[in-house]
XYZ file of C-alpha atoms in Angstrom:
304
model
C 82.694 128.990 -151.258
C 85.218 129.995 -148.555
C 82.693 131.651 -146.257
C 83.408 129.463 -143.234
C 85.323 130.930 -140.268
C 89.055 130.395 -140.125
C 90.381 127.340 -138.226
C 91.005 127.478 -134.477
C 93.955 126.001 -132.595
C 92.988 124.952 -129.063
C 95.396 123.522 -126.490
C 93.518 120.731 -124.716
C 96.450 119.303 -122.701
C 100.110 120.180 -122.352
C 101.448 120.071 -125.897
C 98.230 118.550 -127.255
C 96.038 120.610 -129.576
C 92.813 120.431 -131.534
C 92.862 122.206 -134.895
C 89.157 122.719 -135.589
C 87.409 124.020 -138.701
C 84.041 125.615 -137.947
C 81.251 124.931 -138.600
C 82.164 121.292 -138.893
C 79.940 120.570 -141.898
C 80.878 118.716 -145.058
C 84.696 118.659 -145.524
C 85.360 120.992 -142.566
C 87.111 118.443 -140.396
C 89.237 118.578 -137.285
C 92.862 117.588 -136.792
C 94.872 116.735 -133.708
C 98.412 117.951 -133.021
C 100.609 116.190 -130.471
C 103.896 118.042 -130.105
C 107.229 116.585 -129.087
C 110.787 117.849 -129.123
C 111.541 116.484 -132.582
C 108.226 116.995 -134.346
C 104.455 116.705 -134.255
C 102.034 113.831 -134.662
C 99.243 115.209 -136.871
C 95.970 113.314 -136.654
C 94.253 113.911 -140.021
C 94.964 116.591 -142.589
C 92.429 118.660 -144.574
C 90.336 118.708 -147.745
C 91.748 121.545 -149.840
C 95.222 122.817 -150.583
C 94.506 126.132 -148.849
C 93.231 124.491 -145.686
C 96.006 121.907 -145.658
C 98.594 124.673 -145.829
C 96.895 126.513 -142.944
C 97.171 123.287 -140.940
C 100.848 123.009 -141.879
C 101.383 126.609 -140.729
C 99.801 125.728 -137.366
C 102.138 122.737 -137.032
C 105.192 124.834 -137.927
C 104.077 127.464 -135.417
C 104.515 125.018 -132.541
C 108.283 125.413 -132.913
C 109.222 121.742 -132.695
C 111.655 119.849 -134.855
C 110.610 118.853 -138.349
C 110.214 115.093 -137.919
C 106.431 114.911 -138.299
C 104.138 111.888 -138.361
C 100.679 112.007 -139.958
C 97.904 109.651 -138.896
C 94.871 109.271 -141.174
C 91.835 108.130 -139.179
C 90.104 106.863 -142.341
C 90.222 107.168 -146.113
C 87.835 110.088 -146.800
C 89.348 112.963 -148.735
C 88.726 115.665 -146.148
C 90.989 113.732 -143.773
C 93.701 112.699 -146.240
C 93.943 115.098 -149.197
C 96.280 117.357 -147.222
C 98.833 114.583 -146.691
C 100.890 115.991 -149.538
C 101.850 119.169 -147.662
C 103.756 117.001 -145.148
C 105.249 114.661 -147.747
C 107.790 113.270 -148.455
C 109.470 114.013 -145.125
C 106.621 112.797 -142.912
C 105.711 109.218 -142.119
C 102.014 108.736 -142.922
C 100.193 106.033 -140.934
C 96.746 104.514 -141.462
C 94.859 101.266 -141.230
C 95.751 98.809 -143.984
C 92.287 99.114 -145.548
C 92.566 102.894 -145.563
C 95.591 102.825 -147.859
C 93.697 100.568 -150.265
C 90.569 102.715 -150.235
C 92.474 105.992 -150.599
C 94.071 104.558 -153.723
C 90.756 103.264 -155.067
C 88.687 106.408 -154.446
C 91.414 108.840 -155.477
C 90.166 112.419 -155.782
C 86.560 111.330 -156.284
C 85.327 113.574 -153.488
C 86.172 116.627 -155.588
C 83.530 115.566 -158.141
C 80.737 115.854 -155.577
C 81.443 119.575 -155.045
C 82.999 120.868 -158.285
C 82.705 124.521 -157.190
C 84.963 124.101 -154.159
C 88.459 125.571 -154.617
C 90.314 122.306 -154.079
C 93.666 123.669 -155.264
C 96.590 121.596 -156.462
C 95.879 118.442 -154.454
C 98.253 115.560 -154.986
C 97.069 112.242 -153.623
C 99.607 110.898 -151.120
C 99.136 107.394 -149.734
C 100.062 106.225 -146.239
C 103.577 104.823 -146.020
C 102.985 102.686 -142.909
C 99.877 100.591 -142.259
C 98.680 98.386 -139.431
C 95.819 95.996 -138.766
C 94.661 96.224 -135.145
C 96.737 98.481 -132.917
C 99.923 100.559 -132.904
C 101.584 102.715 -130.247
C 103.476 105.906 -131.084
C 105.901 107.468 -128.619
C 106.119 111.261 -128.559
C 108.921 111.930 -126.088
C 107.548 110.244 -122.931
C 103.934 110.360 -124.115
C 102.151 107.339 -125.565
C 99.664 107.702 -128.399
C 97.666 104.533 -128.976
C 96.144 103.926 -132.403
C 93.198 101.536 -132.414
C 91.275 100.190 -135.400
C 87.585 100.337 -134.413
C 85.884 99.811 -137.789
C 83.631 99.074 -139.443
C 81.935 102.176 -138.091
C 81.973 105.408 -140.101
C 84.012 103.427 -142.668
C 85.649 100.011 -142.731
C 89.014 101.464 -141.748
C 88.370 103.821 -138.820
C 91.265 104.485 -136.454
C 91.142 106.497 -133.238
C 94.106 108.035 -131.416
C 93.954 107.659 -127.650
C 96.225 109.435 -125.174
C 95.757 107.434 -121.962
C 97.744 109.699 -119.645
C 95.896 112.830 -120.768
C 92.496 111.075 -121.225
C 92.215 112.677 -124.681
C 90.531 110.870 -127.566
C 90.876 111.862 -131.219
C 87.936 109.920 -132.607
C 87.923 110.709 -136.319
C 84.454 110.519 -137.829
C 83.302 107.759 -135.513
C 82.175 110.710 -133.374
C 80.840 113.985 -134.793
C 79.874 116.711 -132.333
C 76.778 118.586 -133.468
C 76.798 116.870 -136.873
C 74.689 114.012 -138.170
C 76.550 110.690 -137.994
C 77.266 109.187 -141.417
C 77.618 105.440 -141.831
C 76.899 104.890 -145.525
C 80.445 103.621 -146.115
C 80.708 101.786 -142.817
C 78.286 100.082 -140.473
C 75.626 101.145 -138.006
C 75.840 97.886 -136.068
C 79.622 98.120 -136.135
C 79.472 101.719 -134.909
C 77.471 100.685 -131.867
C 80.170 98.159 -131.013
C 82.819 100.838 -131.533
C 80.967 103.270 -129.271
C 80.991 100.758 -126.425
C 84.705 100.339 -126.924
C 85.334 104.090 -126.931
C 83.202 104.544 -123.838
C 85.465 102.086 -122.078
C 88.517 104.295 -122.611
C 87.185 106.795 -120.078
C 88.028 109.869 -122.128
C 87.632 113.288 -120.539
C 88.216 115.306 -123.734
C 86.947 114.175 -127.139
C 87.932 115.648 -130.479
C 85.548 114.270 -133.058
C 86.209 114.365 -136.761
C 83.950 117.424 -137.078
C 82.443 119.896 -134.626
C 83.646 121.534 -131.440
C 85.859 119.883 -128.846
C 83.621 118.190 -126.295
C 83.393 115.537 -123.619
C 82.307 111.897 -123.647
C 78.635 112.854 -123.801
C 78.998 112.840 -127.590
C 79.183 109.047 -127.412
C 75.694 108.837 -125.914
C 74.279 111.324 -128.415
C 75.733 109.334 -131.297
C 74.335 106.088 -129.915
C 70.878 107.647 -129.514
C 70.857 108.698 -133.166
C 72.088 105.367 -134.513
C 69.601 103.337 -132.470
C 66.823 105.624 -133.700
C 67.938 104.995 -137.286
C 67.854 101.251 -136.673
C 64.319 101.467 -135.273
C 63.067 103.586 -138.170
C 64.769 101.304 -140.673
C 63.323 98.133 -139.154
C 59.772 99.411 -139.617
C 60.457 100.713 -143.130
C 62.239 97.554 -144.224
C 59.364 95.388 -143.022
C 56.885 97.583 -144.934
C 59.105 97.621 -148.068
C 59.345 101.439 -148.060
C 62.417 102.731 -149.965
C 64.937 104.612 -147.780
C 64.411 108.006 -149.455
C 60.641 107.781 -149.065
C 61.039 106.582 -145.486
C 63.301 109.524 -144.650
C 60.718 111.940 -146.039
C 57.910 110.291 -144.108
C 59.829 110.133 -140.854
C 61.467 113.532 -140.548
C 64.331 114.158 -138.155
C 62.632 113.951 -134.772
C 64.872 114.792 -131.838
C 67.873 115.074 -134.165
C 66.741 118.040 -136.248
C 69.407 120.274 -134.667
C 72.285 118.282 -136.156
C 74.155 119.601 -139.194
C 73.791 117.853 -142.560
C 70.483 116.049 -141.904
C 70.395 114.623 -145.456
C 72.770 111.939 -144.184
C 69.689 110.185 -142.826
C 69.049 108.789 -146.307
C 72.508 107.235 -146.527
C 72.225 105.873 -143.013
C 68.896 104.226 -143.832
C 70.417 102.582 -146.883
C 73.168 101.167 -144.667
C 70.630 100.021 -142.067
C 68.599 98.288 -144.793
C 71.736 96.510 -146.027
C 72.374 95.239 -142.524
C 68.779 94.059 -142.144
C 69.184 92.148 -145.406
C 72.237 90.352 -143.971
C 75.753 89.898 -145.248
C 79.128 91.369 -144.377
C 79.130 94.559 -142.331
C 80.515 97.481 -144.291
C 80.122 95.863 -147.691
C 80.167 98.423 -150.524
C 76.951 100.191 -151.538
C 76.315 102.485 -154.514
C 77.544 105.661 -152.847
C 77.110 107.948 -155.879
C 73.496 106.895 -156.465
C 72.658 107.213 -152.775
C 74.307 110.636 -152.587
C 71.936 111.617 -155.392
C 69.030 110.587 -153.157
C 70.498 112.684 -150.350
C 70.363 115.659 -152.732
C 66.710 114.849 -153.486
C 65.969 114.774 -149.749
C 67.685 118.169 -149.477
C 65.032 119.709 -151.761
C 67.152 118.992 -154.812
C 69.999 121.172 -153.539
C 73.606 120.027 -153.272
C 74.506 119.894 -149.562
C 76.516 122.918 -148.507
C 80.283 122.418 -148.483
C 82.304 125.424 -147.287
C 85.746 123.878 -147.669
């Protein structure tokens, strides 16, 4: 299962790095490293013990002090399971809902792909939480943390470096990968995209995929608005999301990785058409089963 290329460390500004994991598919997420004299701010960890330790090696290789801070952009396991390799010395920061949802979901992600070599993962919760916004200071550099959910999840946080015009977007933005809003909100994501566009980023590190520019915001918006349009017609005709996905196909978005996410996104769009609180829980396990059905009965590929 470890057939994916090794991670890449890319310097995108002075002392600011993207740690990317090709090909960016399921559980192959990106991290951000912001180095200071006394330590590194690490934006997201990794899914498996092996990959988390490779990330830790990259952090240690920057030659800073050992006072590290970890920021979790949301509660999903591929972004938080590796917290333990920085604990207990590191401060771990996340949105207040992320801490709750990490505790509630536990290691559930490992059950979706039982053949992945997860290793000796030990769930480690954030030690500091916030509600709306927090600013970290790395030497003279400011790192702004903004809660922008519900979007990909209810608890999405982005890390914005205003001086460098660098945005670490978590899974609110996925370059070359199908957006996934089953556990968040499509309508909320569109609001979040407008907010991110207003930052004026020049370099964007999404939660998965290659480092890119702000054009990823437009591509994400195009996909989500298409999902809303497809869902509106299907909802009115009382066509179940799985059947609608099969009837519709992928259109202009067929080049994106992990296309089975369309089924989950349609379920979320239907929930929003039905009304109620944005981001309210849906039956993720049952819907993931439908995503497998859409994928010709095959478990989506996870190369973590």
